[in-house]
mmCIF entry with sequence, helices, sheets and N, C-alpha, C, O atoms, coordinates in Angstrom:
data_MODEL
# 
_entry.id   MODEL 
# 
_entity.id                         1 
_entity.type                       polymer 
_entity.pdbx_number_of_molecules   1 
# 
_entity_poly.entity_id                      1 
_entity_poly.type                           'polypeptide(L)' 
_entity_poly.nstd_linkage                   no 
_entity_poly.nstd_monomer                   no 
_entity_poly.pdbx_seq_one_letter_code       MLWSDPKNEPPKEMRDMQVMLRRAGILLALAMVLAMFVAGIR 
_entity_poly.pdbx_seq_one_letter_code_can   MLWSDPKNEPPKEMRDMQVMLRRAGILLALAMVLAMFVAGIR 
_entity_poly.pdbx_strand_id                 A 
# 
loop_
_entity_poly_seq.entity_id 
_entity_poly_seq.num 
_entity_poly_seq.mon_id 
_entity_poly_seq.hetero 
1 1  MET n 
1 2  LEU n 
1 3  TRP n 
1 4  SER n 
1 5  ASP n 
1 6  PRO n 
1 7  LYS n 
1 8  ASN n 
1 9  GLU n 
1 10 PRO n 
1 11 PRO n 
1 12 LYS n 
1 13 GLU n 
1 14 MET n 
1 15 ARG n 
1 16 ASP n 
1 17 MET n 
1 18 GLN n 
1 19 VAL n 
1 20 MET n 
1 21 LEU n 
1 22 ARG n 
1 23 ARG n 
1 24 ALA n 
1 25 GLY n 
1 26 ILE n 
1 27 LEU n 
1 28 LEU n 
1 29 ALA n 
1 30 LEU n 
1 31 ALA n 
1 32 MET n 
1 33 VAL n 
1 34 LEU n 
1 35 ALA n 
1 36 MET n 
1 37 PHE n 
1 38 VAL n 
1 39 ALA n 
1 40 GLY n 
1 41 ILE n 
1 42 ARG n 
# 
_struct_asym.id          A 
_struct_asym.entity_id   1 
# 
loop_
_struct_conf.conf_type_id 
_struct_conf.id 
_struct_conf.pdbx_PDB_helix_id 
_struct_conf.beg_label_comp_id 
_struct_conf.beg_label_asym_id 
_struct_conf.beg_label_seq_id 
_struct_conf.pdbx_beg_PDB_ins_code 
_struct_conf.end_label_comp_id 
_struct_conf.end_label_asym_id 
_struct_conf.end_label_seq_id 
_struct_conf.pdbx_end_PDB_ins_code 
_struct_conf.beg_auth_comp_id 
_struct_conf.beg_auth_asym_id 
_struct_conf.beg_auth_seq_id 
_struct_conf.end_auth_comp_id 
_struct_conf.end_auth_asym_id 
_struct_conf.end_auth_seq_id 
_struct_conf.pdbx_PDB_helix_class 
_struct_conf.details 
_struct_conf.pdbx_PDB_helix_length 
HELX_P HELX_P1 AA1 MET A 14 ? ASP A 16 ? MET A 14 ASP A 16 5 ? 3  
HELX_P HELX_P2 AA2 MET A 17 ? ILE A 41 ? MET A 17 ILE A 41 1 ? 25 
# 
_struct_conf_type.id          HELX_P 
_struct_conf_type.criteria    ? 
_struct_conf_type.reference   ? 
# 
loop_
_atom_site.group_PDB 
_atom_site.id 
_atom_site.type_symbol 
_atom_site.label_atom_id 
_atom_site.label_alt_id 
_atom_site.label_comp_id 
_atom_site.label_asym_id 
_atom_site.label_entity_id 
_atom_site.label_seq_id 
_atom_site.pdbx_PDB_ins_code 
_atom_site.Cartn_x 
_atom_site.Cartn_y 
_atom_site.Cartn_z 
_atom_site.occupancy 
_atom_site.B_iso_or_equiv 
_atom_site.pdbx_formal_charge 
_atom_site.auth_seq_id 
_atom_site.auth_comp_id 
_atom_site.auth_asym_id 
_atom_site.auth_atom_id 
_atom_site.pdbx_PDB_model_num 
ATOM 1   N N  . MET A 1 1  ? -16.270 6.681   0.456  1.00 0.00 ? 1  MET A N  1 
ATOM 2   C CA . MET A 1 1  ? -16.908 5.937   1.697  1.00 0.00 ? 1  MET A CA 1 
ATOM 3   C C  . MET A 1 1  ? -18.020 5.824   2.455  1.00 0.00 ? 1  MET A C  1 
ATOM 4   O O  . MET A 1 1  ? -17.803 6.131   3.627  1.00 0.00 ? 1  MET A O  1 
ATOM 5   N N  . LEU A 1 2  ? -19.109 5.503   2.227  1.00 0.00 ? 2  LEU A N  1 
ATOM 6   C CA . LEU A 1 2  ? -20.109 5.762   2.338  1.00 0.00 ? 2  LEU A CA 1 
ATOM 7   C C  . LEU A 1 2  ? -19.906 5.335   4.552  1.00 0.00 ? 2  LEU A C  1 
ATOM 8   O O  . LEU A 1 2  ? -19.304 4.472   5.192  1.00 0.00 ? 2  LEU A O  1 
ATOM 9   N N  . TRP A 1 3  ? -20.768 6.483   4.911  1.00 0.00 ? 3  TRP A N  1 
ATOM 10  C CA . TRP A 1 3  ? -20.785 6.358   6.177  1.00 0.00 ? 3  TRP A CA 1 
ATOM 11  C C  . TRP A 1 3  ? -21.821 4.695   6.635  1.00 0.00 ? 3  TRP A C  1 
ATOM 12  O O  . TRP A 1 3  ? -21.923 4.152   7.735  1.00 0.00 ? 3  TRP A O  1 
ATOM 13  N N  . SER A 1 4  ? -22.278 4.394   5.635  1.00 0.00 ? 4  SER A N  1 
ATOM 14  C CA . SER A 1 4  ? -22.438 3.407   6.323  1.00 0.00 ? 4  SER A CA 1 
ATOM 15  C C  . SER A 1 4  ? -21.879 1.762   5.854  1.00 0.00 ? 4  SER A C  1 
ATOM 16  O O  . SER A 1 4  ? -22.355 0.628   5.913  1.00 0.00 ? 4  SER A O  1 
ATOM 17  N N  . ASP A 1 5  ? -20.614 2.382   5.376  1.00 0.00 ? 5  ASP A N  1 
ATOM 18  C CA . ASP A 1 5  ? -19.843 0.987   5.582  1.00 0.00 ? 5  ASP A CA 1 
ATOM 19  C C  . ASP A 1 5  ? -19.242 0.598   6.292  1.00 0.00 ? 5  ASP A C  1 
ATOM 20  O O  . ASP A 1 5  ? -18.726 1.415   7.054  1.00 0.00 ? 5  ASP A O  1 
ATOM 21  N N  . PRO A 1 6  ? -18.949 -0.779  6.481  1.00 0.00 ? 6  PRO A N  1 
ATOM 22  C CA . PRO A 1 6  ? -18.678 -1.327  8.139  1.00 0.00 ? 6  PRO A CA 1 
ATOM 23  C C  . PRO A 1 6  ? -16.899 -0.853  7.924  1.00 0.00 ? 6  PRO A C  1 
ATOM 24  O O  . PRO A 1 6  ? -16.265 -0.331  7.007  1.00 0.00 ? 6  PRO A O  1 
ATOM 25  N N  . LYS A 1 7  ? -16.568 -1.346  9.264  1.00 0.00 ? 7  LYS A N  1 
ATOM 26  C CA . LYS A 1 7  ? -15.115 -0.626  9.783  1.00 0.00 ? 7  LYS A CA 1 
ATOM 27  C C  . LYS A 1 7  ? -14.347 -1.562  9.720  1.00 0.00 ? 7  LYS A C  1 
ATOM 28  O O  . LYS A 1 7  ? -14.457 -2.603  10.369 1.00 0.00 ? 7  LYS A O  1 
ATOM 29  N N  . ASN A 1 8  ? -13.097 -1.178  8.579  1.00 0.00 ? 8  ASN A N  1 
ATOM 30  C CA . ASN A 1 8  ? -11.695 -2.485  8.118  1.00 0.00 ? 8  ASN A CA 1 
ATOM 31  C C  . ASN A 1 8  ? -10.939 -2.563  9.169  1.00 0.00 ? 8  ASN A C  1 
ATOM 32  O O  . ASN A 1 8  ? -9.819  -2.062  9.269  1.00 0.00 ? 8  ASN A O  1 
ATOM 33  N N  . GLU A 1 9  ? -11.856 -3.563  10.482 1.00 0.00 ? 9  GLU A N  1 
ATOM 34  C CA . GLU A 1 9  ? -10.567 -4.155  11.432 1.00 0.00 ? 9  GLU A CA 1 
ATOM 35  C C  . GLU A 1 9  ? -11.397 -5.156  11.300 1.00 0.00 ? 9  GLU A C  1 
ATOM 36  O O  . GLU A 1 9  ? -12.615 -5.175  11.128 1.00 0.00 ? 9  GLU A O  1 
ATOM 37  N N  . PRO A 1 10 ? -10.396 -6.219  11.423 1.00 0.00 ? 10 PRO A N  1 
ATOM 38  C CA . PRO A 1 10 ? -10.353 -7.461  11.648 1.00 0.00 ? 10 PRO A CA 1 
ATOM 39  C C  . PRO A 1 10 ? -11.486 -8.195  12.509 1.00 0.00 ? 10 PRO A C  1 
ATOM 40  O O  . PRO A 1 10 ? -12.235 -7.588  13.274 1.00 0.00 ? 10 PRO A O  1 
ATOM 41  N N  . PRO A 1 11 ? -11.515 -9.430  12.314 1.00 0.00 ? 11 PRO A N  1 
ATOM 42  C CA . PRO A 1 11 ? -12.691 -10.337 13.647 1.00 0.00 ? 11 PRO A CA 1 
ATOM 43  C C  . PRO A 1 11 ? -11.799 -10.057 14.889 1.00 0.00 ? 11 PRO A C  1 
ATOM 44  O O  . PRO A 1 11 ? -10.742 -9.477  14.639 1.00 0.00 ? 11 PRO A O  1 
ATOM 45  N N  . LYS A 1 12 ? -12.095 -10.430 16.423 1.00 0.00 ? 12 LYS A N  1 
ATOM 46  C CA . LYS A 1 12 ? -11.565 -10.838 17.162 1.00 0.00 ? 12 LYS A CA 1 
ATOM 47  C C  . LYS A 1 12 ? -10.895 -11.559 17.356 1.00 0.00 ? 12 LYS A C  1 
ATOM 48  O O  . LYS A 1 12 ? -10.280 -11.428 18.414 1.00 0.00 ? 12 LYS A O  1 
ATOM 49  N N  . GLU A 1 13 ? -10.649 -12.487 16.692 1.00 0.00 ? 13 GLU A N  1 
ATOM 50  C CA . GLU A 1 13 ? -9.663  -14.342 16.555 1.00 0.00 ? 13 GLU A CA 1 
ATOM 51  C C  . GLU A 1 13 ? -8.865  -14.165 16.451 1.00 0.00 ? 13 GLU A C  1 
ATOM 52  O O  . GLU A 1 13 ? -7.945  -14.524 17.187 1.00 0.00 ? 13 GLU A O  1 
ATOM 53  N N  . MET A 1 14 ? -8.742  -13.019 14.735 1.00 0.00 ? 14 MET A N  1 
ATOM 54  C CA . MET A 1 14 ? -7.652  -12.900 13.731 1.00 0.00 ? 14 MET A CA 1 
ATOM 55  C C  . MET A 1 14 ? -6.987  -12.129 15.100 1.00 0.00 ? 14 MET A C  1 
ATOM 56  O O  . MET A 1 14 ? -6.177  -12.706 15.824 1.00 0.00 ? 14 MET A O  1 
ATOM 57  N N  . ARG A 1 15 ? -7.457  -10.732 15.341 1.00 0.00 ? 15 ARG A N  1 
ATOM 58  C CA . ARG A 1 15 ? -6.113  -9.695  16.018 1.00 0.00 ? 15 ARG A CA 1 
ATOM 59  C C  . ARG A 1 15 ? -5.816  -10.343 17.238 1.00 0.00 ? 15 ARG A C  1 
ATOM 60  O O  . ARG A 1 15 ? -4.878  -9.744  17.764 1.00 0.00 ? 15 ARG A O  1 
ATOM 61  N N  . ASP A 1 16 ? -6.426  -11.887 18.349 1.00 0.00 ? 16 ASP A N  1 
ATOM 62  C CA . ASP A 1 16 ? -5.893  -12.734 19.401 1.00 0.00 ? 16 ASP A CA 1 
ATOM 63  C C  . ASP A 1 16 ? -4.733  -13.361 18.522 1.00 0.00 ? 16 ASP A C  1 
ATOM 64  O O  . ASP A 1 16 ? -3.721  -13.799 19.069 1.00 0.00 ? 16 ASP A O  1 
ATOM 65  N N  . MET A 1 17 ? -4.920  -13.398 17.011 1.00 0.00 ? 17 MET A N  1 
ATOM 66  C CA . MET A 1 17 ? -4.100  -14.702 16.961 1.00 0.00 ? 17 MET A CA 1 
ATOM 67  C C  . MET A 1 17 ? -2.830  -13.737 16.749 1.00 0.00 ? 17 MET A C  1 
ATOM 68  O O  . MET A 1 17 ? -1.723  -13.760 17.285 1.00 0.00 ? 17 MET A O  1 
ATOM 69  N N  . GLN A 1 18 ? -3.454  -12.763 15.649 1.00 0.00 ? 18 GLN A N  1 
ATOM 70  C CA . GLN A 1 18 ? -2.002  -11.396 15.371 1.00 0.00 ? 18 GLN A CA 1 
ATOM 71  C C  . GLN A 1 18 ? -0.999  -11.152 16.939 1.00 0.00 ? 18 GLN A C  1 
ATOM 72  O O  . GLN A 1 18 ? 0.195   -10.908 16.768 1.00 0.00 ? 18 GLN A O  1 
ATOM 73  N N  . VAL A 1 19 ? -1.424  -11.214 18.105 1.00 0.00 ? 19 VAL A N  1 
ATOM 74  C CA . VAL A 1 19 ? -0.983  -9.914  19.103 1.00 0.00 ? 19 VAL A CA 1 
ATOM 75  C C  . VAL A 1 19 ? -0.064  -12.225 19.710 1.00 0.00 ? 19 VAL A C  1 
ATOM 76  O O  . VAL A 1 19 ? 0.901   -12.431 20.447 1.00 0.00 ? 19 VAL A O  1 
ATOM 77  N N  . MET A 1 20 ? -0.667  -12.963 19.211 1.00 0.00 ? 20 MET A N  1 
ATOM 78  C CA . MET A 1 20 ? -0.313  -14.065 19.801 1.00 0.00 ? 20 MET A CA 1 
ATOM 79  C C  . MET A 1 20 ? 1.123   -14.362 19.075 1.00 0.00 ? 20 MET A C  1 
ATOM 80  O O  . MET A 1 20 ? 2.144   -14.841 19.568 1.00 0.00 ? 20 MET A O  1 
ATOM 81  N N  . LEU A 1 21 ? 0.869   -13.926 17.765 1.00 0.00 ? 21 LEU A N  1 
ATOM 82  C CA . LEU A 1 21 ? 2.125   -14.325 16.545 1.00 0.00 ? 21 LEU A CA 1 
ATOM 83  C C  . LEU A 1 21 ? 3.213   -13.570 17.169 1.00 0.00 ? 21 LEU A C  1 
ATOM 84  O O  . LEU A 1 21 ? 4.205   -14.075 17.695 1.00 0.00 ? 21 LEU A O  1 
ATOM 85  N N  . ARG A 1 22 ? 2.923   -12.195 17.061 1.00 0.00 ? 22 ARG A N  1 
ATOM 86  C CA . ARG A 1 22 ? 4.334   -11.182 17.283 1.00 0.00 ? 22 ARG A CA 1 
ATOM 87  C C  . ARG A 1 22 ? 4.416   -11.410 19.115 1.00 0.00 ? 22 ARG A C  1 
ATOM 88  O O  . ARG A 1 22 ? 4.946   -10.506 19.761 1.00 0.00 ? 22 ARG A O  1 
ATOM 89  N N  . ARG A 1 23 ? 4.128   -12.056 19.502 1.00 0.00 ? 23 ARG A N  1 
ATOM 90  C CA . ARG A 1 23 ? 4.751   -12.208 21.117 1.00 0.00 ? 23 ARG A CA 1 
ATOM 91  C C  . ARG A 1 23 ? 5.392   -13.290 20.307 1.00 0.00 ? 23 ARG A C  1 
ATOM 92  O O  . ARG A 1 23 ? 6.520   -13.073 19.865 1.00 0.00 ? 23 ARG A O  1 
ATOM 93  N N  . ALA A 1 24 ? 4.777   -14.473 20.053 1.00 0.00 ? 24 ALA A N  1 
ATOM 94  C CA . ALA A 1 24 ? 5.820   -15.828 19.391 1.00 0.00 ? 24 ALA A CA 1 
ATOM 95  C C  . ALA A 1 24 ? 7.266   -15.326 18.800 1.00 0.00 ? 24 ALA A C  1 
ATOM 96  O O  . ALA A 1 24 ? 8.347   -15.624 19.310 1.00 0.00 ? 24 ALA A O  1 
ATOM 97  N N  . GLY A 1 25 ? 7.146   -14.765 17.996 1.00 0.00 ? 25 GLY A N  1 
ATOM 98  C CA . GLY A 1 25 ? 8.037   -13.893 17.085 1.00 0.00 ? 25 GLY A CA 1 
ATOM 99  C C  . GLY A 1 25 ? 9.662   -13.093 17.736 1.00 0.00 ? 25 GLY A C  1 
ATOM 100 O O  . GLY A 1 25 ? 10.825  -13.117 17.332 1.00 0.00 ? 25 GLY A O  1 
ATOM 101 N N  . ILE A 1 26 ? 8.951   -12.427 18.933 1.00 0.00 ? 26 ILE A N  1 
ATOM 102 C CA . ILE A 1 26 ? 9.887   -11.687 19.818 1.00 0.00 ? 26 ILE A CA 1 
ATOM 103 C C  . ILE A 1 26 ? 10.594  -12.559 20.212 1.00 0.00 ? 26 ILE A C  1 
ATOM 104 O O  . ILE A 1 26 ? 11.813  -12.617 20.055 1.00 0.00 ? 26 ILE A O  1 
ATOM 105 N N  . LEU A 1 27 ? 9.370   -13.941 21.204 1.00 0.00 ? 27 LEU A N  1 
ATOM 106 C CA . LEU A 1 27 ? 10.441  -14.867 22.072 1.00 0.00 ? 27 LEU A CA 1 
ATOM 107 C C  . LEU A 1 27 ? 11.416  -15.786 21.513 1.00 0.00 ? 27 LEU A C  1 
ATOM 108 O O  . LEU A 1 27 ? 12.340  -16.430 22.009 1.00 0.00 ? 27 LEU A O  1 
ATOM 109 N N  . LEU A 1 28 ? 10.867  -15.642 20.133 1.00 0.00 ? 28 LEU A N  1 
ATOM 110 C CA . LEU A 1 28 ? 11.695  -16.922 19.488 1.00 0.00 ? 28 LEU A CA 1 
ATOM 111 C C  . LEU A 1 28 ? 13.017  -16.014 19.241 1.00 0.00 ? 28 LEU A C  1 
ATOM 112 O O  . LEU A 1 28 ? 14.147  -16.284 19.650 1.00 0.00 ? 28 LEU A O  1 
ATOM 113 N N  . ALA A 1 29 ? 12.611  -14.822 18.444 1.00 0.00 ? 29 ALA A N  1 
ATOM 114 C CA . ALA A 1 29 ? 13.862  -13.815 18.335 1.00 0.00 ? 29 ALA A CA 1 
ATOM 115 C C  . ALA A 1 29 ? 14.659  -13.556 19.679 1.00 0.00 ? 29 ALA A C  1 
ATOM 116 O O  . ALA A 1 29 ? 15.368  -14.554 19.804 1.00 0.00 ? 29 ALA A O  1 
ATOM 117 N N  . LEU A 1 30 ? 14.853  -12.838 20.576 1.00 0.00 ? 30 LEU A N  1 
ATOM 118 C CA . LEU A 1 30 ? 15.435  -13.546 21.970 1.00 0.00 ? 30 LEU A CA 1 
ATOM 119 C C  . LEU A 1 30 ? 15.738  -14.712 22.019 1.00 0.00 ? 30 LEU A C  1 
ATOM 120 O O  . LEU A 1 30 ? 16.785  -14.603 22.655 1.00 0.00 ? 30 LEU A O  1 
ATOM 121 N N  . ALA A 1 31 ? 15.628  -15.735 21.838 1.00 0.00 ? 31 ALA A N  1 
ATOM 122 C CA . ALA A 1 31 ? 15.611  -17.404 22.305 1.00 0.00 ? 31 ALA A CA 1 
ATOM 123 C C  . ALA A 1 31 ? 17.065  -17.319 21.448 1.00 0.00 ? 31 ALA A C  1 
ATOM 124 O O  . ALA A 1 31 ? 18.055  -17.571 22.135 1.00 0.00 ? 31 ALA A O  1 
ATOM 125 N N  . MET A 1 32 ? 17.312  -16.993 20.023 1.00 0.00 ? 32 MET A N  1 
ATOM 126 C CA . MET A 1 32 ? 17.982  -17.122 18.946 1.00 0.00 ? 32 MET A CA 1 
ATOM 127 C C  . MET A 1 32 ? 19.604  -16.664 19.467 1.00 0.00 ? 32 MET A C  1 
ATOM 128 O O  . MET A 1 32 ? 20.697  -17.231 19.492 1.00 0.00 ? 32 MET A O  1 
ATOM 129 N N  . VAL A 1 33 ? 18.867  -14.766 20.015 1.00 0.00 ? 33 VAL A N  1 
ATOM 130 C CA . VAL A 1 33 ? 20.137  -14.451 20.513 1.00 0.00 ? 33 VAL A CA 1 
ATOM 131 C C  . VAL A 1 33 ? 20.819  -14.836 21.706 1.00 0.00 ? 33 VAL A C  1 
ATOM 132 O O  . VAL A 1 33 ? 21.948  -14.483 22.046 1.00 0.00 ? 33 VAL A O  1 
ATOM 133 N N  . LEU A 1 34 ? 19.678  -15.931 22.584 1.00 0.00 ? 34 LEU A N  1 
ATOM 134 C CA . LEU A 1 34 ? 20.417  -16.193 23.764 1.00 0.00 ? 34 LEU A CA 1 
ATOM 135 C C  . LEU A 1 34 ? 21.858  -17.065 23.444 1.00 0.00 ? 34 LEU A C  1 
ATOM 136 O O  . LEU A 1 34 ? 23.023  -17.090 23.840 1.00 0.00 ? 34 LEU A O  1 
ATOM 137 N N  . ALA A 1 35 ? 20.816  -17.888 22.274 1.00 0.00 ? 35 ALA A N  1 
ATOM 138 C CA . ALA A 1 35 ? 21.575  -19.691 21.592 1.00 0.00 ? 35 ALA A CA 1 
ATOM 139 C C  . ALA A 1 35 ? 22.895  -18.727 21.017 1.00 0.00 ? 35 ALA A C  1 
ATOM 140 O O  . ALA A 1 35 ? 23.742  -18.776 21.908 1.00 0.00 ? 35 ALA A O  1 
ATOM 141 N N  . MET A 1 36 ? 23.354  -17.950 19.981 1.00 0.00 ? 36 MET A N  1 
ATOM 142 C CA . MET A 1 36 ? 24.309  -17.314 19.756 1.00 0.00 ? 36 MET A CA 1 
ATOM 143 C C  . MET A 1 36 ? 25.004  -16.774 20.547 1.00 0.00 ? 36 MET A C  1 
ATOM 144 O O  . MET A 1 36 ? 26.169  -17.109 20.334 1.00 0.00 ? 36 MET A O  1 
ATOM 145 N N  . PHE A 1 37 ? 24.904  -15.978 21.517 1.00 0.00 ? 37 PHE A N  1 
ATOM 146 C CA . PHE A 1 37 ? 25.464  -15.359 22.886 1.00 0.00 ? 37 PHE A CA 1 
ATOM 147 C C  . PHE A 1 37 ? 26.192  -16.626 23.481 1.00 0.00 ? 37 PHE A C  1 
ATOM 148 O O  . PHE A 1 37 ? 27.414  -16.483 23.463 1.00 0.00 ? 37 PHE A O  1 
ATOM 149 N N  . VAL A 1 38 ? 25.672  -18.085 24.113 1.00 0.00 ? 38 VAL A N  1 
ATOM 150 C CA . VAL A 1 38 ? 25.863  -18.982 24.933 1.00 0.00 ? 38 VAL A CA 1 
ATOM 151 C C  . VAL A 1 38 ? 27.089  -19.616 23.356 1.00 0.00 ? 38 VAL A C  1 
ATOM 152 O O  . VAL A 1 38 ? 28.300  -19.596 23.581 1.00 0.00 ? 38 VAL A O  1 
ATOM 153 N N  . ALA A 1 39 ? 26.670  -20.032 22.151 1.00 0.00 ? 39 ALA A N  1 
ATOM 154 C CA . ALA A 1 39 ? 27.540  -20.868 21.128 1.00 0.00 ? 39 ALA A CA 1 
ATOM 155 C C  . ALA A 1 39 ? 29.131  -19.802 20.954 1.00 0.00 ? 39 ALA A C  1 
ATOM 156 O O  . ALA A 1 39 ? 30.262  -20.093 20.563 1.00 0.00 ? 39 ALA A O  1 
ATOM 157 N N  . GLY A 1 40 ? 28.647  -18.781 21.348 1.00 0.00 ? 40 GLY A N  1 
ATOM 158 C CA . GLY A 1 40 ? 29.734  -18.012 20.878 1.00 0.00 ? 40 GLY A CA 1 
ATOM 159 C C  . GLY A 1 40 ? 30.936  -17.742 22.263 1.00 0.00 ? 40 GLY A C  1 
ATOM 160 O O  . GLY A 1 40 ? 32.130  -17.566 22.021 1.00 0.00 ? 40 GLY A O  1 
ATOM 161 N N  . ILE A 1 41 ? 30.457  -17.747 23.481 1.00 0.00 ? 41 ILE A N  1 
ATOM 162 C CA . ILE A 1 41 ? 30.987  -18.643 24.823 1.00 0.00 ? 41 ILE A CA 1 
ATOM 163 C C  . ILE A 1 41 ? 31.640  -19.541 24.103 1.00 0.00 ? 41 ILE A C  1 
ATOM 164 O O  . ILE A 1 41 ? 32.635  -19.095 23.531 1.00 0.00 ? 41 ILE A O  1 
ATOM 165 N N  . ARG A 1 42 ? 31.404  -20.658 23.947 1.00 0.00 ? 42 ARG A N  1 
ATOM 166 C CA . ARG A 1 42 ? 31.589  -21.988 23.727 1.00 0.00 ? 42 ARG A CA 1 
ATOM 167 C C  . ARG A 1 42 ? 33.717  -22.092 23.052 1.00 0.00 ? 42 ARG A C  1 
ATOM 168 O O  . ARG A 1 42 ? 34.221  -23.178 22.763 1.00 0.00 ? 42 ARG A O  1 
# 
């Protein structure tokens, strides 16, 4: 690696998209757990 090599970082838009997808995934997982819980009660 040379000192002049660019940093291996994705652009800001891609990082924002990754954060949004991670949040959506967590939300979806929580919704699935809640749905299983509700289905189990009935």
